[in-house]
Amino acid sequence: MITLGVETSCDETAVAVVQDGCHVLANVVLDQADVHGPYGGVVPELASRRHSERLPQAVTRALREAAIDWSAVDRVAATYGPGLASSLLVGLSLAKGLALRLGKPLVAINHLQAHMYSPFLTAGVLPVTAAAPFLALVISGGHTCLVRWESVGRYRLLGETLDDAAGEAFDKGAKLLGLGYPGGPEIDRLARERDRAFMTFPQGQVRNSRFLPEGLDPRLCFSFSGVKTALRYQLQAVPMTSEHPRFRDVIASYQEAIVDAVVTRCALALGDLPRLVVGGGVSLNSRLRERLRELATRLGIDLLLAEPAYCGDNAAMIAGLAAAGGGITGPAAYALDATPSLSVCSG
Ligand code: KG4
Ligand code: ZN
């Protein structure tokens, strides 16, 4: 079975061809860093225009790389939320048109569930049905959440961020430090081999459950706005540029606080689950990957990290989850509108 996947929820124009849920035949991702970089963040209007300009060429390239033609496509999958409304609409509308024209099923996919599926895109890894139940961590520029994955279509949210996502903590911190956008990769690079214990930053413990959505455990929720504010105060007290001998130690300490907050909550959320599955752009962070590996060894659990090519936004994860039976299909999929604030367990 061949699935064509389309992903345009934010600023990556992505199309992929996946066979049987785990063999990625093509994974085209056209980023828009040149468009948004000068603004220090994604500009929705510009993102959707870029998607409509470049999505057709991404589709053509994906079919060519997979060495298939239209007749080989068995289903078309696309992200319908969460994300930027105008960006989502471009990919979803294209997928509706393609599925109708080809006379093949359309599958509408929740972007966050697809991030949780991304570690299963590696040939040789357990199929998702055999791996469940497991704890899934989605850690990206827009989201940070812990989910108990029971089976495809049955998920329970355990904890999430109450303010900034982990990726935002990296990006906003990088901005304060005078680094470029997106800041995560730059912080990761500058923090290497530096003194992580140089400074202590808050890890945003959530103590009061009164303000939480029902059913969430405060100990498994995140708050990253405090760590960023602490960095701002620190830089106001002791202004620093990249010339300062301790500049990279401050960065390493800042990164460690974010990573520590994530790893501690994963350890707590695992309970008796035997497996931790991690996806999303921030899971590219080398220190986070190292700390998660240490945690897995210490607890004797199985750790599935997405391959670097599938950590950030991509369409292979969209096609993969559709092939595994996820998402909404049939007439209901055609009736769906782009859903910017779709919650992680819906759909
Ligand atoms: O999953 P993603 O590509 O897009 C969203 O759905 O948000 O994640 C993008 C986020 C950005 O905040 C970026 O700074 C962060 O992932 N990121 C990293 C690293 N690479 C990307 N954060 C920390 N360390 C990295 N190496
Ligand atoms: Zn994403």
Tab-separated table of C-alpha atoms and ligand atoms in Angstrom:
chain	number	residue	atom	x	y	z
A	1	MET	CA	0.000	0.000	0.000
A	2	ILE	CA	1.355	3.392	-1.009
A	3	THR	CA	0.359	6.544	0.902
A	4	LEU	CA	1.029	10.066	-0.319
A	5	GLY	CA	1.331	12.444	2.644
A	6	VAL	CA	1.014	16.233	2.680
A	7	GLU	CA	2.061	18.499	5.579
A	8	THR	CA	1.736	22.295	5.650
A	9	SER	CA	0.786	23.083	9.250
A	10	CYS	CA	3.464	25.710	9.818
A	11	ASP	CA	6.421	26.773	7.688
A	12	GLU	CA	7.571	23.508	6.111
A	13	THR	CA	6.108	22.535	2.750
A	14	ALA	CA	6.333	18.759	2.895
A	15	VAL	CA	5.233	15.824	0.744
A	16	ALA	CA	6.206	12.176	1.249
A	17	VAL	CA	5.550	8.757	-0.192
A	18	VAL	CA	5.432	5.907	2.316
A	19	GLN	CA	4.932	2.212	1.673
A	20	ASP	CA	3.173	0.078	4.315
A	21	GLY	CA	3.603	2.552	7.152
A	22	CYS	CA	7.364	2.367	7.614
A	23	HIS	CA	9.230	2.359	4.288
A	24	VAL	CA	9.797	5.967	3.302
A	25	LEU	CA	10.216	6.118	-0.478
A	26	ALA	CA	10.394	9.920	-0.639
A	27	ASN	CA	10.500	12.655	2.001
A	28	VAL	CA	10.529	16.142	0.479
A	29	VAL	CA	10.704	19.031	2.962
A	30	LEU	CA	11.033	22.576	1.614
A	31	ASP	CA	11.760	24.926	4.483
A	32	GLN	CA	10.998	28.641	4.493
A	33	ALA	CA	13.832	29.890	6.701
A	34	ASP	CA	14.760	32.499	4.071
A	35	VAL	CA	11.241	33.994	4.259
A	36	HIS	CA	10.775	34.085	8.049
A	37	GLY	CA	14.358	34.418	9.313
A	38	PRO	CA	14.466	38.216	8.956
A	39	TYR	CA	11.297	38.516	11.117
A	40	GLY	CA	12.624	36.245	13.902
A	41	GLY	CA	9.524	34.024	13.687
A	42	VAL	CA	6.943	32.587	11.283
A	43	VAL	CA	4.710	35.144	9.491
A	44	PRO	CA	1.448	33.238	8.773
A	45	GLU	CA	0.460	35.190	5.645
A	46	LEU	CA	3.870	34.636	4.057
A	47	ALA	CA	3.915	30.960	5.055
A	48	SER	CA	0.622	30.121	3.320
A	49	ARG	CA	1.630	31.992	0.160
A	50	ARG	CA	4.874	30.047	0.023
A	51	HIS	CA	2.964	26.765	0.517
A	52	SER	CA	0.687	27.485	-2.445
A	53	GLU	CA	3.635	28.433	-4.627
A	54	ARG	CA	5.751	25.406	-3.825
A	55	LEU	CA	3.400	22.547	-2.926
A	56	PRO	CA	2.865	21.463	-6.552
A	57	GLN	CA	6.605	21.133	-7.130
A	58	ALA	CA	7.016	19.258	-3.830
A	59	VAL	CA	4.403	16.705	-4.985
A	60	THR	CA	6.105	16.231	-8.351
A	61	ARG	CA	9.486	15.813	-6.679
A	62	ALA	CA	8.172	13.267	-4.173
A	63	LEU	CA	6.636	11.104	-6.920
A	64	ARG	CA	9.859	11.296	-8.913
A	65	GLU	CA	12.068	10.403	-5.911
A	66	ALA	CA	9.787	7.478	-5.055
A	67	ALA	CA	9.900	6.429	-8.708
A	68	ILE	CA	6.121	5.958	-8.880
A	69	ASP	CA	3.338	7.537	-10.899
A	70	TRP	CA	-0.151	8.577	-9.820
A	71	SER	CA	-1.632	5.143	-10.503
A	72	ALA	CA	0.486	3.652	-7.674
A	73	VAL	CA	-1.011	5.930	-4.981
A	74	ASP	CA	-3.507	4.033	-2.773
A	75	ARG	CA	-4.464	6.855	-0.388
A	76	VAL	CA	-3.812	10.536	0.239
A	77	ALA	CA	-3.198	11.837	3.768
A	78	ALA	CA	-2.904	15.420	4.994
A	79	THR	CA	-2.605	17.327	8.258
A	80	TYR	CA	-5.822	19.100	9.296
A	81	GLY	CA	-4.573	20.551	12.620
A	82	PRO	CA	-3.207	21.929	14.817
A	83	GLY	CA	-1.237	24.709	13.150
A	84	LEU	CA	-1.696	27.964	11.264
A	85	ALA	CA	-5.166	28.125	9.695
A	86	SER	CA	-4.101	29.528	6.340
A	87	SER	CA	-1.154	27.119	6.046
A	88	LEU	CA	-3.231	24.064	6.966
A	89	LEU	CA	-5.849	25.021	4.373
A	90	VAL	CA	-3.350	24.882	1.516
A	91	GLY	CA	-2.256	21.281	2.167
A	92	LEU	CA	-5.676	19.983	3.179
A	93	SER	CA	-7.369	21.464	0.109
A	94	LEU	CA	-4.716	20.048	-2.192
A	95	ALA	CA	-5.110	16.594	-0.603
A	96	LYS	CA	-8.910	16.719	-0.960
A	97	GLY	CA	-8.535	17.590	-4.640
A	98	LEU	CA	-5.974	14.865	-5.288
A	99	ALA	CA	-7.945	12.150	-3.492
A	100	LEU	CA	-11.115	13.080	-5.416
A	101	ARG	CA	-9.305	13.150	-8.742
A	102	LEU	CA	-7.567	9.802	-8.078
A	103	GLY	CA	-10.692	8.202	-6.616
A	104	LYS	CA	-8.673	7.112	-3.554
A	105	PRO	CA	-9.416	7.504	0.181
A	106	LEU	CA	-8.531	10.757	1.925
A	107	VAL	CA	-7.145	10.542	5.476
A	108	ALA	CA	-7.056	13.648	7.694
A	109	ILE	CA	-4.303	13.479	10.306
A	110	ASN	CA	-3.639	15.216	13.628
A	111	HIS	CA	-0.121	16.674	13.351
A	112	LEU	CA	0.767	15.922	16.998
A	113	GLN	CA	-0.282	12.286	16.740
A	114	ALA	CA	1.921	12.068	13.644
A	115	HIS	CA	4.927	13.385	15.635
A	116	MET	CA	4.293	10.550	18.117
A	117	TYR	CA	4.295	8.097	15.213
A	118	SER	CA	7.541	9.413	13.669
A	119	PRO	CA	9.940	6.974	15.456
A	120	PHE	CA	8.097	4.112	13.742
A	121	LEU	CA	9.209	5.275	10.285
A	122	THR	CA	12.429	3.352	10.660
A	123	ALA	CA	12.526	-0.055	8.994
A	124	GLY	CA	13.222	-2.797	11.523
A	125	VAL	CA	11.595	-0.933	14.442
A	126	LEU	CA	8.632	-2.667	16.121
A	127	PRO	CA	5.315	-1.831	14.423
A	128	VAL	CA	3.312	0.666	16.461
A	129	THR	CA	0.645	-1.929	17.296
A	130	ALA	CA	3.240	-4.214	18.896
A	131	ALA	CA	4.910	-1.354	20.772
A	132	ALA	CA	1.761	-0.044	22.512
A	133	PRO	CA	0.983	0.866	25.210
A	134	PHE	CA	3.767	3.422	25.606
A	135	LEU	CA	4.504	6.927	26.840
A	136	ALA	CA	4.866	9.461	24.020
A	137	LEU	CA	6.616	12.813	24.322
A	138	VAL	CA	5.899	15.449	21.677
A	139	ILE	CA	8.419	18.261	21.962
A	140	SER	CA	8.406	20.946	19.300
A	141	GLY	CA	8.268	24.651	18.607
A	142	GLY	CA	4.533	24.788	19.280
A	143	HIS	CA	3.875	21.936	21.704
A	144	THR	CA	5.247	20.014	24.646
A	145	CYS	CA	3.082	17.184	25.912
A	146	LEU	CA	3.145	13.739	27.440
A	147	VAL	CA	0.588	11.252	26.157
A	148	ARG	CA	-0.253	7.688	27.035
A	149	TRP	CA	-0.664	5.896	23.683
A	150	GLU	CA	-2.982	2.917	24.235
A	151	SER	CA	-3.476	1.997	20.588
A	152	VAL	CA	-3.923	3.799	17.253
A	153	GLY	CA	-6.854	6.180	17.894
A	154	ARG	CA	-6.810	5.835	21.719
A	155	TYR	CA	-4.666	8.404	23.477
A	156	ARG	CA	-4.728	10.010	26.929
A	157	LEU	CA	-3.115	13.353	27.683
A	158	LEU	CA	-1.092	13.167	30.910
A	159	GLY	CA	0.615	16.551	30.953
A	160	GLU	CA	1.340	19.547	28.745
A	161	THR	CA	2.879	22.975	28.873
A	162	LEU	CA	0.787	25.709	30.409
A	163	ASP	CA	2.605	28.507	28.579
A	164	ASP	CA	5.573	28.306	26.195
A	165	ALA	CA	6.554	25.114	24.402
A	166	ALA	CA	10.101	23.808	24.920
A	167	GLY	CA	11.027	24.937	21.395
A	168	GLU	CA	9.815	28.449	22.225
A	169	ALA	CA	12.008	28.444	25.326
A	170	PHE	CA	14.953	27.678	23.037
A	171	ASP	CA	13.951	30.208	20.376
A	172	LYS	CA	13.057	33.059	22.765
A	173	GLY	CA	16.157	32.382	24.865
A	174	ALA	CA	18.272	32.500	21.706
A	175	LYS	CA	16.738	35.848	20.771
A	176	LEU	CA	17.664	37.292	24.189
A	177	LEU	CA	21.194	35.996	23.644
A	178	GLY	CA	21.406	37.698	20.252
A	179	LEU	CA	21.433	34.428	18.308
A	180	GLY	CA	19.567	33.725	15.052
A	181	TYR	CA	16.186	32.040	14.422
A	182	PRO	CA	15.383	29.227	14.992
A	183	GLY	CA	17.541	29.324	18.096
A	184	GLY	CA	17.346	25.678	19.200
A	185	PRO	CA	20.070	24.313	16.913
A	186	GLU	CA	22.365	27.259	17.737
A	187	ILE	CA	21.955	26.807	21.513
A	188	ASP	CA	22.586	23.073	21.092
A	189	ARG	CA	25.826	23.782	19.205
A	190	LEU	CA	27.144	26.490	21.559
A	191	ALA	CA	26.336	24.492	24.712
A	192	ARG	CA	28.482	21.524	23.736
A	193	GLU	CA	31.307	20.691	26.154
A	194	ARG	CA	30.527	23.712	28.332
A	195	ASP	CA	29.804	24.079	32.065
A	196	ARG	CA	26.145	23.123	32.502
A	197	ALA	CA	26.300	23.772	36.248
A	198	PHE	CA	27.560	27.342	35.872
A	199	MET	CA	24.129	28.786	36.709
A	200	THR	CA	20.837	27.490	38.048
A	201	PHE	CA	17.664	28.291	36.115
A	202	PRO	CA	14.108	27.483	37.277
A	203	GLN	CA	12.489	24.357	35.875
A	204	GLY	CA	8.919	25.569	36.040
A	205	GLN	CA	7.314	23.172	38.496
A	206	VAL	CA	3.516	23.447	38.328
A	207	ARG	CA	2.150	23.089	41.831
A	208	ASN	CA	-1.401	24.370	41.658
A	209	SER	CA	-3.850	22.035	39.945
A	210	ARG	CA	-6.762	24.497	40.179
A	211	PHE	CA	-5.950	26.079	36.828
A	212	LEU	CA	-5.273	22.862	34.941
A	213	PRO	CA	-7.551	21.183	32.425
A	214	GLU	CA	-9.343	18.317	34.152
A	215	GLY	CA	-7.456	15.075	34.541
A	216	LEU	CA	-3.972	16.529	34.190
A	217	ASP	CA	-1.394	15.847	36.865
A	218	PRO	CA	0.417	19.115	37.788
A	219	ARG	CA	3.679	17.201	38.268
A	220	LEU	CA	3.555	16.164	34.603
A	221	CYS	CA	2.840	19.673	33.294
A	222	PHE	CA	5.442	22.142	32.092
A	223	SER	CA	5.949	25.886	32.388
A	224	PHE	CA	8.812	27.317	30.360
A	225	SER	CA	8.064	31.016	30.563
A	226	GLY	CA	9.956	31.361	33.892
A	227	VAL	CA	13.244	30.011	32.565
A	228	LYS	CA	13.181	32.548	29.746
A	229	THR	CA	12.381	35.402	32.171
A	230	ALA	CA	15.213	34.272	34.466
A	231	LEU	CA	17.573	34.465	31.496
A	232	ARG	CA	16.333	37.979	30.667
A	233	TYR	CA	16.984	39.153	34.272
A	234	GLN	CA	20.398	37.517	34.234
A	235	LEU	CA	21.349	39.284	31.011
A	236	GLN	CA	20.050	42.590	32.377
A	237	ALA	CA	22.164	42.159	35.526
A	238	VAL	CA	25.272	41.013	33.666
A	239	PRO	CA	25.057	42.033	29.995
A	240	MET	CA	26.882	39.531	27.814
A	241	THR	CA	27.861	39.135	24.208
A	242	SER	CA	29.402	36.122	22.541
A	243	GLU	CA	32.839	37.539	23.421
A	244	HIS	CA	32.261	36.995	27.146
A	245	PRO	CA	34.261	34.002	28.437
A	246	ARG	CA	31.172	32.617	30.251
A	247	PHE	CA	28.665	33.224	27.431
A	248	ARG	CA	28.585	29.585	26.380
A	249	ASP	CA	28.400	28.380	30.008
A	250	VAL	CA	25.236	30.465	30.496
A	251	ILE	CA	23.824	28.859	27.336
A	252	ALA	CA	24.739	25.368	28.539
A	253	SER	CA	23.078	26.022	31.920
A	254	TYR	CA	19.958	27.396	30.234
A	255	GLN	CA	19.689	24.349	27.962
A	256	GLU	CA	20.240	22.021	30.914
A	257	ALA	CA	17.287	23.532	32.800
A	258	ILE	CA	14.954	22.882	29.832
A	259	VAL	CA	16.273	19.359	29.277
A	260	ASP	CA	16.122	18.541	32.971
A	261	ALA	CA	12.487	19.688	33.207
A	262	VAL	CA	11.599	17.348	30.335
A	263	VAL	CA	13.560	14.305	31.480
A	264	THR	CA	12.273	14.507	35.075
A	265	ARG	CA	8.657	14.548	33.901
A	266	CYS	CA	9.215	11.668	31.481
A	267	ALA	CA	10.630	9.580	34.329
A	268	LEU	CA	7.597	10.346	36.465
A	269	ALA	CA	5.031	9.815	33.699
A	270	LEU	CA	6.407	6.431	32.657
A	271	GLY	CA	4.984	4.628	35.692
A	272	ASP	CA	5.093	0.976	34.706
A	273	LEU	CA	5.100	1.616	30.947
A	274	PRO	CA	8.010	-0.209	29.297
A	275	ARG	CA	8.635	2.198	26.420
A	276	LEU	CA	9.195	5.915	25.747
A	277	VAL	CA	8.601	7.247	22.222
A	278	VAL	CA	9.812	10.759	21.332
A	279	GLY	CA	9.139	13.042	18.358
A	280	GLY	CA	9.161	16.735	17.418
A	281	GLY	CA	11.823	19.260	16.380
A	282	VAL	CA	13.339	19.697	19.856
A	283	SER	CA	14.065	15.960	20.017
A	284	LEU	CA	16.981	16.789	17.696
A	285	ASN	CA	18.691	18.359	20.704
A	286	SER	CA	21.849	16.388	21.381
A	287	ARG	CA	21.829	16.883	25.157
A	288	LEU	CA	18.159	15.845	25.382
A	289	ARG	CA	18.881	12.691	23.365
A	290	GLU	CA	21.833	11.908	25.633
A	291	ARG	CA	19.820	12.432	28.833
A	292	LEU	CA	16.901	10.356	27.514
A	293	ARG	CA	19.289	7.517	26.653
A	294	GLU	CA	20.742	7.669	30.178
A	295	LEU	CA	17.206	7.589	31.609
A	296	ALA	CA	16.275	4.569	29.482
A	297	THR	CA	19.362	2.674	30.650
A	298	ARG	CA	18.752	3.581	34.272
A	299	LEU	CA	15.085	2.509	34.208
A	300	GLY	CA	15.604	-0.444	31.862
A	301	ILE	CA	13.002	0.815	29.399
A	302	ASP	CA	12.968	0.856	25.615
A	303	LEU	CA	13.567	4.295	24.045
A	304	LEU	CA	12.408	5.087	20.511
A	305	LEU	CA	13.701	8.412	19.185
A	306	ALA	CA	12.681	9.646	15.744
A	307	GLU	CA	15.496	9.632	13.208
A	308	PRO	CA	16.783	13.189	12.626
A	309	ALA	CA	15.039	13.390	9.224
A	310	TYR	CA	11.662	12.756	10.913
A	311	CYS	CA	12.054	14.899	14.081
A	312	GLY	CA	11.023	18.226	12.572
A	313	ASP	CA	7.890	18.760	10.522
A	314	ASN	CA	7.673	16.292	7.636
A	315	ALA	CA	5.013	14.471	5.648
A	316	ALA	CA	6.409	10.954	6.092
A	317	MET	CA	4.950	10.893	9.617
A	318	ILE	CA	1.569	11.995	8.228
A	319	ALA	CA	1.543	9.235	5.590
A	320	GLY	CA	2.927	6.702	8.096
A	321	LEU	CA	0.204	7.263	10.695
A	322	ALA	CA	-2.486	7.131	7.989
A	323	ALA	CA	-1.063	3.792	6.811
A	324	ALA	CA	-1.111	2.496	10.392
A	325	GLY	CA	-4.860	3.208	10.565
A	326	GLY	CA	-4.765	6.614	12.267
A	327	GLY	CA	-6.780	9.725	11.390
A	328	ILE	CA	-10.224	10.377	9.983
A	329	THR	CA	-11.283	8.931	6.647
A	330	GLY	CA	-14.411	8.470	4.510
A	331	PRO	CA	-16.896	11.309	3.878
A	332	ALA	CA	-16.075	12.770	7.323
A	333	ALA	CA	-12.571	13.608	6.126
A	334	TYR	CA	-13.918	15.709	3.223
A	335	ALA	CA	-16.204	17.563	5.631
A	336	LEU	CA	-13.288	18.574	7.874
A	337	ASP	CA	-12.081	22.124	7.960
A	338	ALA	CA	-8.528	23.132	8.887
A	339	THR	CA	-8.542	23.043	12.706
A	340	PRO	CA	-5.829	25.339	14.138
A	341	SER	CA	-6.340	24.461	17.804
A	342	LEU	CA	-6.956	20.734	17.449
A	343	SER	CA	-5.996	19.038	20.727
A	344	VAL	CA	-3.447	16.250	20.804
A	345	CYS	CA	-5.914	13.434	21.541
A	346	SER	CA	-8.631	14.458	19.030
A	347	GLY	CA	-9.215	12.936	15.631
B	1	KG4	O1	8.694	20.105	15.127
B	1	KG4	P1	9.220	21.395	14.603
B	1	KG4	O2	10.070	21.353	13.354
B	1	KG4	O3	8.063	22.399	14.302
B	1	KG4	C1	6.928	22.505	15.106
B	1	KG4	O4	5.953	21.730	14.905
B	1	KG4	O5	6.998	23.371	16.011
B	1	KG4	O6	10.054	22.087	15.776
B	1	KG4	C2	10.731	23.302	15.622
B	1	KG4	C3	11.419	23.638	16.942
B	1	KG4	C4	12.029	25.033	16.961
B	1	KG4	O7	11.633	25.658	18.166
B	1	KG4	C5	13.538	24.771	16.970
B	1	KG4	O8	14.294	25.749	17.645
B	1	KG4	C6	13.599	23.437	17.690
B	1	KG4	O9	12.508	22.712	17.173
B	1	KG4	N1	14.851	22.730	17.455
B	1	KG4	C7	15.762	22.484	18.429
B	1	KG4	C8	16.843	21.827	17.799
B	1	KG4	N2	16.546	21.683	16.460
B	1	KG4	C9	15.318	22.243	16.275
B	1	KG4	N3	15.742	22.760	19.733
B	1	KG4	C10	16.825	22.399	20.448
B	1	KG4	N4	17.894	21.775	19.932
B	1	KG4	C11	17.954	21.465	18.612
B	1	KG4	N5	19.015	20.847	18.112
B	2	ZN	ZN	5.439	19.826	14.365
